[in-house]
Coordinates of C-alpha atoms and ligand atoms in Angstrom, one line a residue:
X1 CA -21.2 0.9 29.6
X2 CA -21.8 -1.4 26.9
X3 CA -20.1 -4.7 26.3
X4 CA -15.9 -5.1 25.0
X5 CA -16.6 -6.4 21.3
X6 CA -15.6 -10.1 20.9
X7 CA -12.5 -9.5 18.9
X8 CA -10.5 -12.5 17.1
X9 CA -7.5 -10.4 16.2
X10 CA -7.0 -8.4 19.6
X11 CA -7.3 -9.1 23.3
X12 CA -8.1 -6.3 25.4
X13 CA -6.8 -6.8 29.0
X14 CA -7.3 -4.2 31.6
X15 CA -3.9 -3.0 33.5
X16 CA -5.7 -0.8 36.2
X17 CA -6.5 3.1 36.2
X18 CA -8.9 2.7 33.8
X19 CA -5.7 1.8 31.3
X20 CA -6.8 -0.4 28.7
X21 CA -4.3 -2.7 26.7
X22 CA -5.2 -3.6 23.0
X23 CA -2.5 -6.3 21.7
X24 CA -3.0 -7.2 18.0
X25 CA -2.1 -10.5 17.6
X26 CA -3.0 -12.3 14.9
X27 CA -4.2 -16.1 15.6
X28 CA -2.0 -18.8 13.5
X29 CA -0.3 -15.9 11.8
X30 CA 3.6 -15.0 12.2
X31 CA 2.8 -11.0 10.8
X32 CA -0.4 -9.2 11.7
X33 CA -2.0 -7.4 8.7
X34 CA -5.5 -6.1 8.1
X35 CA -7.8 -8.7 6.8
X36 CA -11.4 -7.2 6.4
X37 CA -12.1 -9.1 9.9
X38 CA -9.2 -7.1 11.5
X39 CA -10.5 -3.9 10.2
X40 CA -14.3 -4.5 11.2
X41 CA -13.2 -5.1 14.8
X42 CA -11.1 -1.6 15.2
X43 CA -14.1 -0.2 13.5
X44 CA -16.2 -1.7 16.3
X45 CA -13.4 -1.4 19.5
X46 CA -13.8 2.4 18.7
X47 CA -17.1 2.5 18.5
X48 CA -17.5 0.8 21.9
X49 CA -14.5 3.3 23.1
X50 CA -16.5 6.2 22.5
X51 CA -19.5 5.0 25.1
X52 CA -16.8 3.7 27.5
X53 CA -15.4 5.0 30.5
X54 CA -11.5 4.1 30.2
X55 CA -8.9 6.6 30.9
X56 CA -7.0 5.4 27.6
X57 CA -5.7 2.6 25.4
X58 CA -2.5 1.2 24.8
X59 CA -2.0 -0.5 21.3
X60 CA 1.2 -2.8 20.7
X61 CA 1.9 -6.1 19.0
X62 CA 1.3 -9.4 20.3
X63 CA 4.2 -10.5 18.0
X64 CA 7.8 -10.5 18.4
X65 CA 8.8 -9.4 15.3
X66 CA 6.9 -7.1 13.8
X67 CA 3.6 -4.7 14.6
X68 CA 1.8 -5.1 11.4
X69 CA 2.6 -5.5 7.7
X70 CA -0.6 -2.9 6.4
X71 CA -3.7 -4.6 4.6
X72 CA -3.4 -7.8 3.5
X73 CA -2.6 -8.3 0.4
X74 CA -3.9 -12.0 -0.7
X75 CA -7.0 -10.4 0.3
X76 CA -6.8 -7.1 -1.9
X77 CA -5.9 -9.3 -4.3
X78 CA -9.4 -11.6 -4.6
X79 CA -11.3 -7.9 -4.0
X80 CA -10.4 -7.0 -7.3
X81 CA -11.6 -10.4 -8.8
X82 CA -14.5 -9.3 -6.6
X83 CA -14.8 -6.1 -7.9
X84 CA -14.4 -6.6 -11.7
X85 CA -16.9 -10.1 -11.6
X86 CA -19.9 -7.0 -10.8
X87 CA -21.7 -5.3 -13.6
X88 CA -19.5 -2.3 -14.4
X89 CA -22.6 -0.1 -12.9
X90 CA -22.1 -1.1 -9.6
X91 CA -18.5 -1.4 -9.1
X92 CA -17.9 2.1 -7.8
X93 CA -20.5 1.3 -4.6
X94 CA -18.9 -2.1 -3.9
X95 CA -15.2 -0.9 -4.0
X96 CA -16.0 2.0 -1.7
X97 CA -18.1 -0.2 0.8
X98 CA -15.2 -3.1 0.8
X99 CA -12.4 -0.4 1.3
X100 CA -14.0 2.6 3.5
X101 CA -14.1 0.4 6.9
X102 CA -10.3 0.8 7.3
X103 CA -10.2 4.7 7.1
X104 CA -13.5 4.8 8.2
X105 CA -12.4 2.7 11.5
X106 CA -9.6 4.6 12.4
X107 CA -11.4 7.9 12.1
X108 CA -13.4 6.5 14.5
X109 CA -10.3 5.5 16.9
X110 CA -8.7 9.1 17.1
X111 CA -11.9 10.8 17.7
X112 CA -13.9 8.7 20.1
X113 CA -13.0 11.4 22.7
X114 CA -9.7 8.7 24.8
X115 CA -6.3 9.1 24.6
X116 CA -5.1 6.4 22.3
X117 CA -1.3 5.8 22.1
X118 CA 0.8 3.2 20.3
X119 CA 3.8 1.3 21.6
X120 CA 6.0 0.7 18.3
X121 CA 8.6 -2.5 18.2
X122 CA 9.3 -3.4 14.4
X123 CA 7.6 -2.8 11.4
X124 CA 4.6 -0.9 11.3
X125 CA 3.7 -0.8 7.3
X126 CA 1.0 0.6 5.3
X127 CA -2.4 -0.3 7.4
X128 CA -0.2 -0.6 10.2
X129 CA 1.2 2.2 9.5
X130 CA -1.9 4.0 9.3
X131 CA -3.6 2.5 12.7
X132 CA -0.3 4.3 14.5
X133 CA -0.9 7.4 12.8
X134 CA -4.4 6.9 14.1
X135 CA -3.3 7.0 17.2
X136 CA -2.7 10.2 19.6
X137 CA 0.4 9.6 21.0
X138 CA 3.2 7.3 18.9
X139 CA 6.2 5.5 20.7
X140 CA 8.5 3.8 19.5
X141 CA 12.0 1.7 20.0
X142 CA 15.6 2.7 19.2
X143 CA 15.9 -0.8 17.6
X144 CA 17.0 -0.4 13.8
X145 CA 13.7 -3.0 12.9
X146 CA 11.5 -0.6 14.4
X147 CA 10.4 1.4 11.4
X148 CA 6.9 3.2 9.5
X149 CA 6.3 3.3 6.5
X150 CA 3.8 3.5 3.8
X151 CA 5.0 1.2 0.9
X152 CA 1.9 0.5 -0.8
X153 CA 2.8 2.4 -4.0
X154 CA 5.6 -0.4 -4.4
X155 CA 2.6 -2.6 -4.9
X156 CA 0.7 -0.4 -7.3
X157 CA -2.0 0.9 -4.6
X158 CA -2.3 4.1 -2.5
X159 CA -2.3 4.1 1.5
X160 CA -6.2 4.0 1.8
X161 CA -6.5 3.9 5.6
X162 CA -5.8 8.0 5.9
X163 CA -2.2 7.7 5.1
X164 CA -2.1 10.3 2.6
X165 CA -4.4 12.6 5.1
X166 CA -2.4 12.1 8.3
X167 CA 1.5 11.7 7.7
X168 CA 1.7 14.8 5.6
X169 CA -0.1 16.7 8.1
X170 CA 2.3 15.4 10.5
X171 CA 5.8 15.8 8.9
X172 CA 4.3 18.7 6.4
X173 CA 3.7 17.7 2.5
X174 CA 7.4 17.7 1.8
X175 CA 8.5 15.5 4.4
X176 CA 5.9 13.0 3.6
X177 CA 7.2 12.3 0.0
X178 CA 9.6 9.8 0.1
X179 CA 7.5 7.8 2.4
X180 CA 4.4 8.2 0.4
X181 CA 5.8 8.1 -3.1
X182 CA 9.2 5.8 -3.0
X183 CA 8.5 3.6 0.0
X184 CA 10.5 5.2 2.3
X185 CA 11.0 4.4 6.3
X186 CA 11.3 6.5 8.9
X187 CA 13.3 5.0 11.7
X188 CA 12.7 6.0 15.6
X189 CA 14.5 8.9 15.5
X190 CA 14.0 10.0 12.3
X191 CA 10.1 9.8 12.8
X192 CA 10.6 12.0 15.9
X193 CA 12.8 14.4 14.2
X194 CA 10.1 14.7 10.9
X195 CA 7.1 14.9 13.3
X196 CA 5.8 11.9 12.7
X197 CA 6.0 10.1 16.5
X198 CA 6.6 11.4 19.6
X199 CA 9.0 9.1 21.8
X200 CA 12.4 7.4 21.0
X201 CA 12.7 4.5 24.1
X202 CA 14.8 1.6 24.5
X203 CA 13.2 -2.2 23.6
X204 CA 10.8 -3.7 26.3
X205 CA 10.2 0.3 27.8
X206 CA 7.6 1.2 25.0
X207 CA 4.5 0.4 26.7
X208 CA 5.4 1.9 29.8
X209 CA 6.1 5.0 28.0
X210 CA 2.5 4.6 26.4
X211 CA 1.3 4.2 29.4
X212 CA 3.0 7.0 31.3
X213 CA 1.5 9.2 28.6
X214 CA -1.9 7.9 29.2
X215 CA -1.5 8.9 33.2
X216 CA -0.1 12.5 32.3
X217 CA -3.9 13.1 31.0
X218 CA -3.3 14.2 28.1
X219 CA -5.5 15.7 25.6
X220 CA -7.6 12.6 23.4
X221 CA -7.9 15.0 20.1
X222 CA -5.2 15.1 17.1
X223 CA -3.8 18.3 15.9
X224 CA -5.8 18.5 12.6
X225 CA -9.1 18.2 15.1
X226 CA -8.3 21.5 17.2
X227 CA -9.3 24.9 16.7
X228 CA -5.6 26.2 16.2
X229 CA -5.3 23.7 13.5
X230 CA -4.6 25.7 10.1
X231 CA -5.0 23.6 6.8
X232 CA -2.3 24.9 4.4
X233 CA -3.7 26.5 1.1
X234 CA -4.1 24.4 -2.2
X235 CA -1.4 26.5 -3.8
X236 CA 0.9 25.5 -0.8
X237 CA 0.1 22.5 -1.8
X238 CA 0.7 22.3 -5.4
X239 CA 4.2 24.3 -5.4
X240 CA 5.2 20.9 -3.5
X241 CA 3.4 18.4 -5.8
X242 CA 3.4 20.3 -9.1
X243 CA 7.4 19.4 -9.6
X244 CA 7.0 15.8 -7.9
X245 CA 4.1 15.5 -10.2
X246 CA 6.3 16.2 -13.0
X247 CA 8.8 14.2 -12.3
X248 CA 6.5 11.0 -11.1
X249 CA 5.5 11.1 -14.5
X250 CA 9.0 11.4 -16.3
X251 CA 10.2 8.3 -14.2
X252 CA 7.2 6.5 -14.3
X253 CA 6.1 7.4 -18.3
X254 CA 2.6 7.3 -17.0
X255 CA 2.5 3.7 -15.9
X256 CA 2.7 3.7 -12.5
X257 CA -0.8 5.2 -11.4
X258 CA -0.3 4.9 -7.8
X259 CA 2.0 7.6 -7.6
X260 CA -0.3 10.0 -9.3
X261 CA -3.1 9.2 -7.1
X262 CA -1.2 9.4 -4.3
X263 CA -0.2 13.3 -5.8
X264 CA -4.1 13.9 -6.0
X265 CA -5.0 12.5 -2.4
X266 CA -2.5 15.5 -1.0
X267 CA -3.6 18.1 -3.5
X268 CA -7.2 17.4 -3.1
X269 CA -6.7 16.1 0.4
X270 CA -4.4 18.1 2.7
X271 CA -5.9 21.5 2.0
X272 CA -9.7 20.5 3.7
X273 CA -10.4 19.1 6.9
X274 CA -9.9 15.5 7.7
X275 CA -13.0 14.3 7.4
X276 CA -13.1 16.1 3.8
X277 CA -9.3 14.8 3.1
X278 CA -10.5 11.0 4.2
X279 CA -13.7 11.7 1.2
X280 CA -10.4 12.2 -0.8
X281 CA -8.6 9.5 -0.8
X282 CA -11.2 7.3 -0.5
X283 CA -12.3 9.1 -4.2
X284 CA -8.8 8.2 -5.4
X285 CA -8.6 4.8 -3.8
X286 CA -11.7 3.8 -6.0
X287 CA -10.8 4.2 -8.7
X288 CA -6.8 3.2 -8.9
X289 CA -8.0 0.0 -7.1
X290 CA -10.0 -0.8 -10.1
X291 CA -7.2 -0.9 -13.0
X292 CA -5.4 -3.7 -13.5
X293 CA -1.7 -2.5 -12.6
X294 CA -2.1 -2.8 -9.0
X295 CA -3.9 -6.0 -9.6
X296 CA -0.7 -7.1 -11.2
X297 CA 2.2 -5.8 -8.8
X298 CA 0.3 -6.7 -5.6
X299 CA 0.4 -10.9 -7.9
X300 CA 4.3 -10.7 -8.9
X301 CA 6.2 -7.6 -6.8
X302 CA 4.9 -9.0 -3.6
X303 CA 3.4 -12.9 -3.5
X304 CA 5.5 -13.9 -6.5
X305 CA 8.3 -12.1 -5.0
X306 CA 7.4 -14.1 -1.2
X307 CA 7.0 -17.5 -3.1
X308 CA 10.6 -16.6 -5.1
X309 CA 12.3 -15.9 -1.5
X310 CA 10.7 -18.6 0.2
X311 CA 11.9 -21.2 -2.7
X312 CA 15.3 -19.2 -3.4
X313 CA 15.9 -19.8 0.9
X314 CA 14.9 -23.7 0.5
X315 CA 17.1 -23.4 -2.7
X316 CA 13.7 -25.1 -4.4
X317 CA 13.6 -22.6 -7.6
X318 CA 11.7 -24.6 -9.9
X319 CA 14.4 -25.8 -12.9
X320 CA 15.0 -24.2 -15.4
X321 CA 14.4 -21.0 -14.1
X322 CA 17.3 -18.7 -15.2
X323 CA 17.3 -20.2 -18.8
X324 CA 13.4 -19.5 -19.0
X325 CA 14.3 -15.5 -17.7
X326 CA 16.9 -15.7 -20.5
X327 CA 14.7 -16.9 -23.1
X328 CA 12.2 -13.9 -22.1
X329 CA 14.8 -11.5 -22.8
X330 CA 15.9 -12.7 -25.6
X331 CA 12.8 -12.8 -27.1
X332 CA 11.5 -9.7 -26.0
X333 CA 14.9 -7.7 -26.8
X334 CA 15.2 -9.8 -30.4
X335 CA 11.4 -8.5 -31.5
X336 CA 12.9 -5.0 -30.9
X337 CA 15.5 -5.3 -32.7
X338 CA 13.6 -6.9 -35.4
X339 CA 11.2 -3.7 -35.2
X340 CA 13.7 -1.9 -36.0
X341 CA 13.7 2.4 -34.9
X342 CA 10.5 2.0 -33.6
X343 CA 11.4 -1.3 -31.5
X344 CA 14.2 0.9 -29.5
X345 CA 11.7 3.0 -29.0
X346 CA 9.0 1.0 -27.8
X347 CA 11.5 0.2 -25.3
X348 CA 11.7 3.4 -23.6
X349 CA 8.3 4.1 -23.9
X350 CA 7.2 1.0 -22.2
X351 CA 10.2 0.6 -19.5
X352 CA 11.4 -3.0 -20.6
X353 CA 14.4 -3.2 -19.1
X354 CA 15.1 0.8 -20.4
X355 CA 14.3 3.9 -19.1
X356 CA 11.5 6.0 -20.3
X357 CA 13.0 9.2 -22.4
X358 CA 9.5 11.4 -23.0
X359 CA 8.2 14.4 -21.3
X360 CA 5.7 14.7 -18.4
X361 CA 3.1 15.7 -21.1
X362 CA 3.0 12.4 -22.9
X363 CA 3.3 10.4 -20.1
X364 CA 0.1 12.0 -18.2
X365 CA -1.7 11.3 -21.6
X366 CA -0.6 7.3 -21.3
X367 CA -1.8 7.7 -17.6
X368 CA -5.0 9.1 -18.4
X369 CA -5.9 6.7 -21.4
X370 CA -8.8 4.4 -21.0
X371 CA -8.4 1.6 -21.8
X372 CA -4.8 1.6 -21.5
X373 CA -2.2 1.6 -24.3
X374 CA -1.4 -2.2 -23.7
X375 CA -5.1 -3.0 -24.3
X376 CA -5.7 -0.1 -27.7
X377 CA -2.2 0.2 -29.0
X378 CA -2.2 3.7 -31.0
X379 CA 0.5 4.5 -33.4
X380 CA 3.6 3.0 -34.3
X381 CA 5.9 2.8 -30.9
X382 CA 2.9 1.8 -28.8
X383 CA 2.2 -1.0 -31.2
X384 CA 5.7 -2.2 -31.2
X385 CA 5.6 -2.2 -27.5
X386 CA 2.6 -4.4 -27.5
X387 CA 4.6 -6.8 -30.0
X388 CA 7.2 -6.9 -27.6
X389 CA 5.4 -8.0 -24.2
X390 CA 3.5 -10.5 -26.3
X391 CA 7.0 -11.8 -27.8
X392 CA 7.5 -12.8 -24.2
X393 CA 4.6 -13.5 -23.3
X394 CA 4.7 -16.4 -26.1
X395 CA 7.7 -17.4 -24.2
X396 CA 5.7 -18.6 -21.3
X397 CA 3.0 -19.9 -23.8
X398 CA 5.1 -22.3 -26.0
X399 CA 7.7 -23.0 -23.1
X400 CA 6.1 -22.3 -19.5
X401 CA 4.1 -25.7 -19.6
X402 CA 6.3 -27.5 -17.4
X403 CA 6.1 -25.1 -15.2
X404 CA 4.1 -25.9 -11.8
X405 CA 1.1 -23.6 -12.0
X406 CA 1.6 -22.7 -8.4
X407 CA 4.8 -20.7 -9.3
X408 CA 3.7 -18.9 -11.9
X409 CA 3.8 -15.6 -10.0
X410 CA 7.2 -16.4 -8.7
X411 CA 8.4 -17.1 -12.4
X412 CA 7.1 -13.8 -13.2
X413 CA 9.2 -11.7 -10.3
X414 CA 11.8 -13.4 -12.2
X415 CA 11.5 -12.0 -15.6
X416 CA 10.5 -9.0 -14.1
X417 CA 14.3 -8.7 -12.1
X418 CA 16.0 -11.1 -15.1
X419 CA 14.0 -9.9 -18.0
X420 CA 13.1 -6.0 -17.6
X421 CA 9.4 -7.3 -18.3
X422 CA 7.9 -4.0 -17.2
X423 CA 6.6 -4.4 -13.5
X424 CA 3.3 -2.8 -13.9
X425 CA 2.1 -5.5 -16.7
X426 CA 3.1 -8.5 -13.9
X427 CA 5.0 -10.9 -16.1
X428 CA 4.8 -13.1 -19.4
X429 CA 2.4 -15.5 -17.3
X430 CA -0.1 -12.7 -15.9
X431 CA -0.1 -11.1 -19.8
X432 CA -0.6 -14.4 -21.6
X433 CA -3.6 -15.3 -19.0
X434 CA -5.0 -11.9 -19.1
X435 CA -5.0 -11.0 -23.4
X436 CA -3.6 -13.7 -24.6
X437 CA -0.9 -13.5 -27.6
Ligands
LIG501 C1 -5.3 0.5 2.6 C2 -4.1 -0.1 3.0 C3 -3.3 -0.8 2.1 C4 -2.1 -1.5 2.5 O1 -1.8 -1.6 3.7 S1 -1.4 -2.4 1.3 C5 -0.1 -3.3 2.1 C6 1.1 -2.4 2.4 N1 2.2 -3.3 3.0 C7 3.1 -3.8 2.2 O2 3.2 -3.6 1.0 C8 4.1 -4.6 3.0 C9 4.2 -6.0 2.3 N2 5.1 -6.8 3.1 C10 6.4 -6.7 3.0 O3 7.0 -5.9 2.3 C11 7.3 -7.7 3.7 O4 6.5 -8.9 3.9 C12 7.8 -7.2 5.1 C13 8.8 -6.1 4.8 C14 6.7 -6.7 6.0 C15 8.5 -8.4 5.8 O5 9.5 -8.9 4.9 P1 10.2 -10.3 5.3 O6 10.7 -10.2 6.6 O7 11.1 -10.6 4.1 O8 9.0 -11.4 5.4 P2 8.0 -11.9 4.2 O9 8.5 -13.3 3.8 O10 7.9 -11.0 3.1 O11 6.7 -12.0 5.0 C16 6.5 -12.8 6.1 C17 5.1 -13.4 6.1 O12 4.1 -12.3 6.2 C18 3.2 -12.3 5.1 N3 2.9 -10.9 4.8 C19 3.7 -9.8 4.9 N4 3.1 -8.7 4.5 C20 1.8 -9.1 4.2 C21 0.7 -8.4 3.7 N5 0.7 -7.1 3.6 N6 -0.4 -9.1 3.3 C22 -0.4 -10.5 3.5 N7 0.6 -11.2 3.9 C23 1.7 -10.5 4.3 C24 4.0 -13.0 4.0 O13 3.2 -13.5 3.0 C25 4.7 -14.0 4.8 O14 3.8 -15.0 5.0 P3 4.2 -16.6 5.2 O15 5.1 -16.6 6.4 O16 2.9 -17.3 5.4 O17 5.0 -16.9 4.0

């Protein structure tokens, strides 16, 4: 048997049997997420499984709060700066080699031919998520924290670790919609009850259970990998996502592209066989991970939105703060009503701080457009829309200087909440630094 990689992120400690324990614990970090070096080291631990002669593995959390908060997003964040900095030829290679070793990885954990089962206490989000949906067998504690969920649309992106592939297998396409689409948890018992884990057991008795699982020798294969497995149809398929589909897009007005991509991951997904489904998302993954909306929720909805809490907690806002949202506001809602029919337009069709009012149709036509309408304004609504975000955008311009640059992202969470500045274009700073007014 070949050598235990050297891990940084997990210790592996033998409990007897042939049991193995896999703790992911994160050095100097309070939450474990999936930095590339996290994801290389399943990828590798499941390689080494594969060759090994352990009965099973046990994965849990080395922390006391939480299992693990999905990829990590400071890093997602500087692979797009990565991504875009390439020659445009040779960006669909390099985001599909930075991305693939997470789904890639975990394909590897659930067929290596050992039982794999996870002991749940807390959050298990996104990449977490994922890794316990990896896994063969799925415990977890009747405390209210313990929870899964895949919330990466929130932040613009699509669960690229097999998410999409392996929770609506699990619970069925329907059940996996809420989870997929709006950020939804499952609790213990509710992820029992939707097929998504196995075992409901009090705090501090999850391992055991992991491990008593491990002893009952239990088959080391997942459903979708055994000959009784029966992929539903692509028309099964699309009666479920055709009407979520159509509604994504009247909520959204086309600018929320995670959603969609998620839709495609299931219809193109679901119907073929794992490794086929995994070929999927990975397809979709690459390109939504390349347009600038995610880039731009993943900056303000979730480290601008960390920085606000952390400062809001130390009451530290920076000064000035509310009157600045204000001043946003008023100047984005005073250019609309200076543009008159087309300015109270523009407002629906863009989602500041109003709803979107158009059909499906329209809005798959601003999701499709390349580039999008806030770069090539066409027509009279879209370019009173653009008038609009730059109206606030001068806001940060002529009086965001005193401003620390370090909270830029944090000011932007707050016109997004204060303002309505629509979510998907970040905030007046991110516009002004990325077009200008
Ligand atoms: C292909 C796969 C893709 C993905 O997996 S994309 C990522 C999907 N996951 C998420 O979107 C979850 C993001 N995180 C959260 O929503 C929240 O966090 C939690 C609900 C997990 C916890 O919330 P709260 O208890 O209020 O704590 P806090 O202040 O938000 O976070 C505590 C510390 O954890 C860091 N952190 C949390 N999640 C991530 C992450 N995904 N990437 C990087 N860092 C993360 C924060 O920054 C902070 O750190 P500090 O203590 O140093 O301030």
């Amino acid at each position: 048997m070949t050598q235990i990689p050297d891990m940084k992120n997990f210790r592996v400690e033998p409990v007897g049997d042939g049991i193995l324990h896999l703790a992911f614990d994160m050095p100097g970090r309070t939450m474990n997420v999936f930095t590339n070096e996290a994801i290389h080291e399943v990828e590798a631990f499941a390689e080494w499984l594969r060759t090994s002669d352990v009965a099973g593995v046990v994965i849990y959390s080395g922390k006391q709060t939480a299992f693990c908060a999905g990829a990590d997003l400071t890093e997602l964040s500087s692979a797009y700066d990565m991504i875009m900095a390439a020659p445009e030829a040779e960006r669909d290679d390099l985001t599909v080699a930075h991305f693939s070793p997470i789904g890639r990885g975990f394909r590897k954990l659930e067929t290596a031919g050992k039982p794999v089962a996870v002991a749940l206490a807390g959050l298990a989000l996104g990449g977490g998520c994922e890794l316990a949906l990896a896994c063969h067998y799925r415990v977890m504690t009747d405390d209210p924290g313990t929870q899964i969920g895949l919330p990466e649309s929130l932040v613009g992106l699509l669960p690229g670790g097999g998410g999409t592939q392996r929770l609506p297998r699990l619970t069925g396409v329907e059940g996996s919609l809420g989870v997929l689409l709006e950020g939804a948890r499952f609790g213990a018992k509710e992820a029992v009850a939707a097929g998504a884990a196995h075992e409901v057991v009090p705090p501090g008795q999850e391992i055991a259970a992991a491990e008593a699982w491990i002893r009952s020798r239990p088959d080391a294969s997942q459903p979708w990998d055994r000959e009784d497995w029966i992929d539903p149809t692509r028309d099964e398929v699309l009666a479920v996502t055709g009407p979520t589909r159509e509604n994504a897009l009247k909520k959204t007005g086309g600018h929320f592209p995670a959603e969609l991509a998620i839709l495609d991951c299931l219809d193109n997904g679901v119907p073929v066989p794992m490794d086929q489904g995994i070929v999927a998302e990975v397809e979709a993954f690459k390109h939504l991970v390349q347009r600038i909306e995610p880039r731009n929720m993943i900056a303000v909805r979730f480290l601008g939105r960390v920085d606000y809490d952390k400062a809001r907690r130390k009451e530290a806002l920076p000064d000035g703060l509310d009157a600045f949202g204000e001043e946003v506001k008023a100047a984005m809602q005073g250019k609309a009503a200076e543009l008159g029919d087309a300015g109270s337009a523009a407002l629906h069709f863009a989602g500041i701080g109003a709803d979107y009012t158009g059909d499906a149709a329209s809005a798959q036509i601003i999701a499709d457009r390349k580039p999008q309408w806030f770069v090539q304004p066409q027509g009279a609504i879209e370019k009173a829309a653009l008038e609009i975000v730059q109206a606030g955008a001068a806001v940060a311009r002529d009086k965001g200087q005193g401003f620390d640059a370090k909270h830029r992202n944090l000011i932007d969470y707050h016109c997004q909440q204060a303002a309505g500045y629509p979510v998907y274009l970040g905030g007046p700073f991110t516009f002004l630094d990325l077009y200008g007014v």
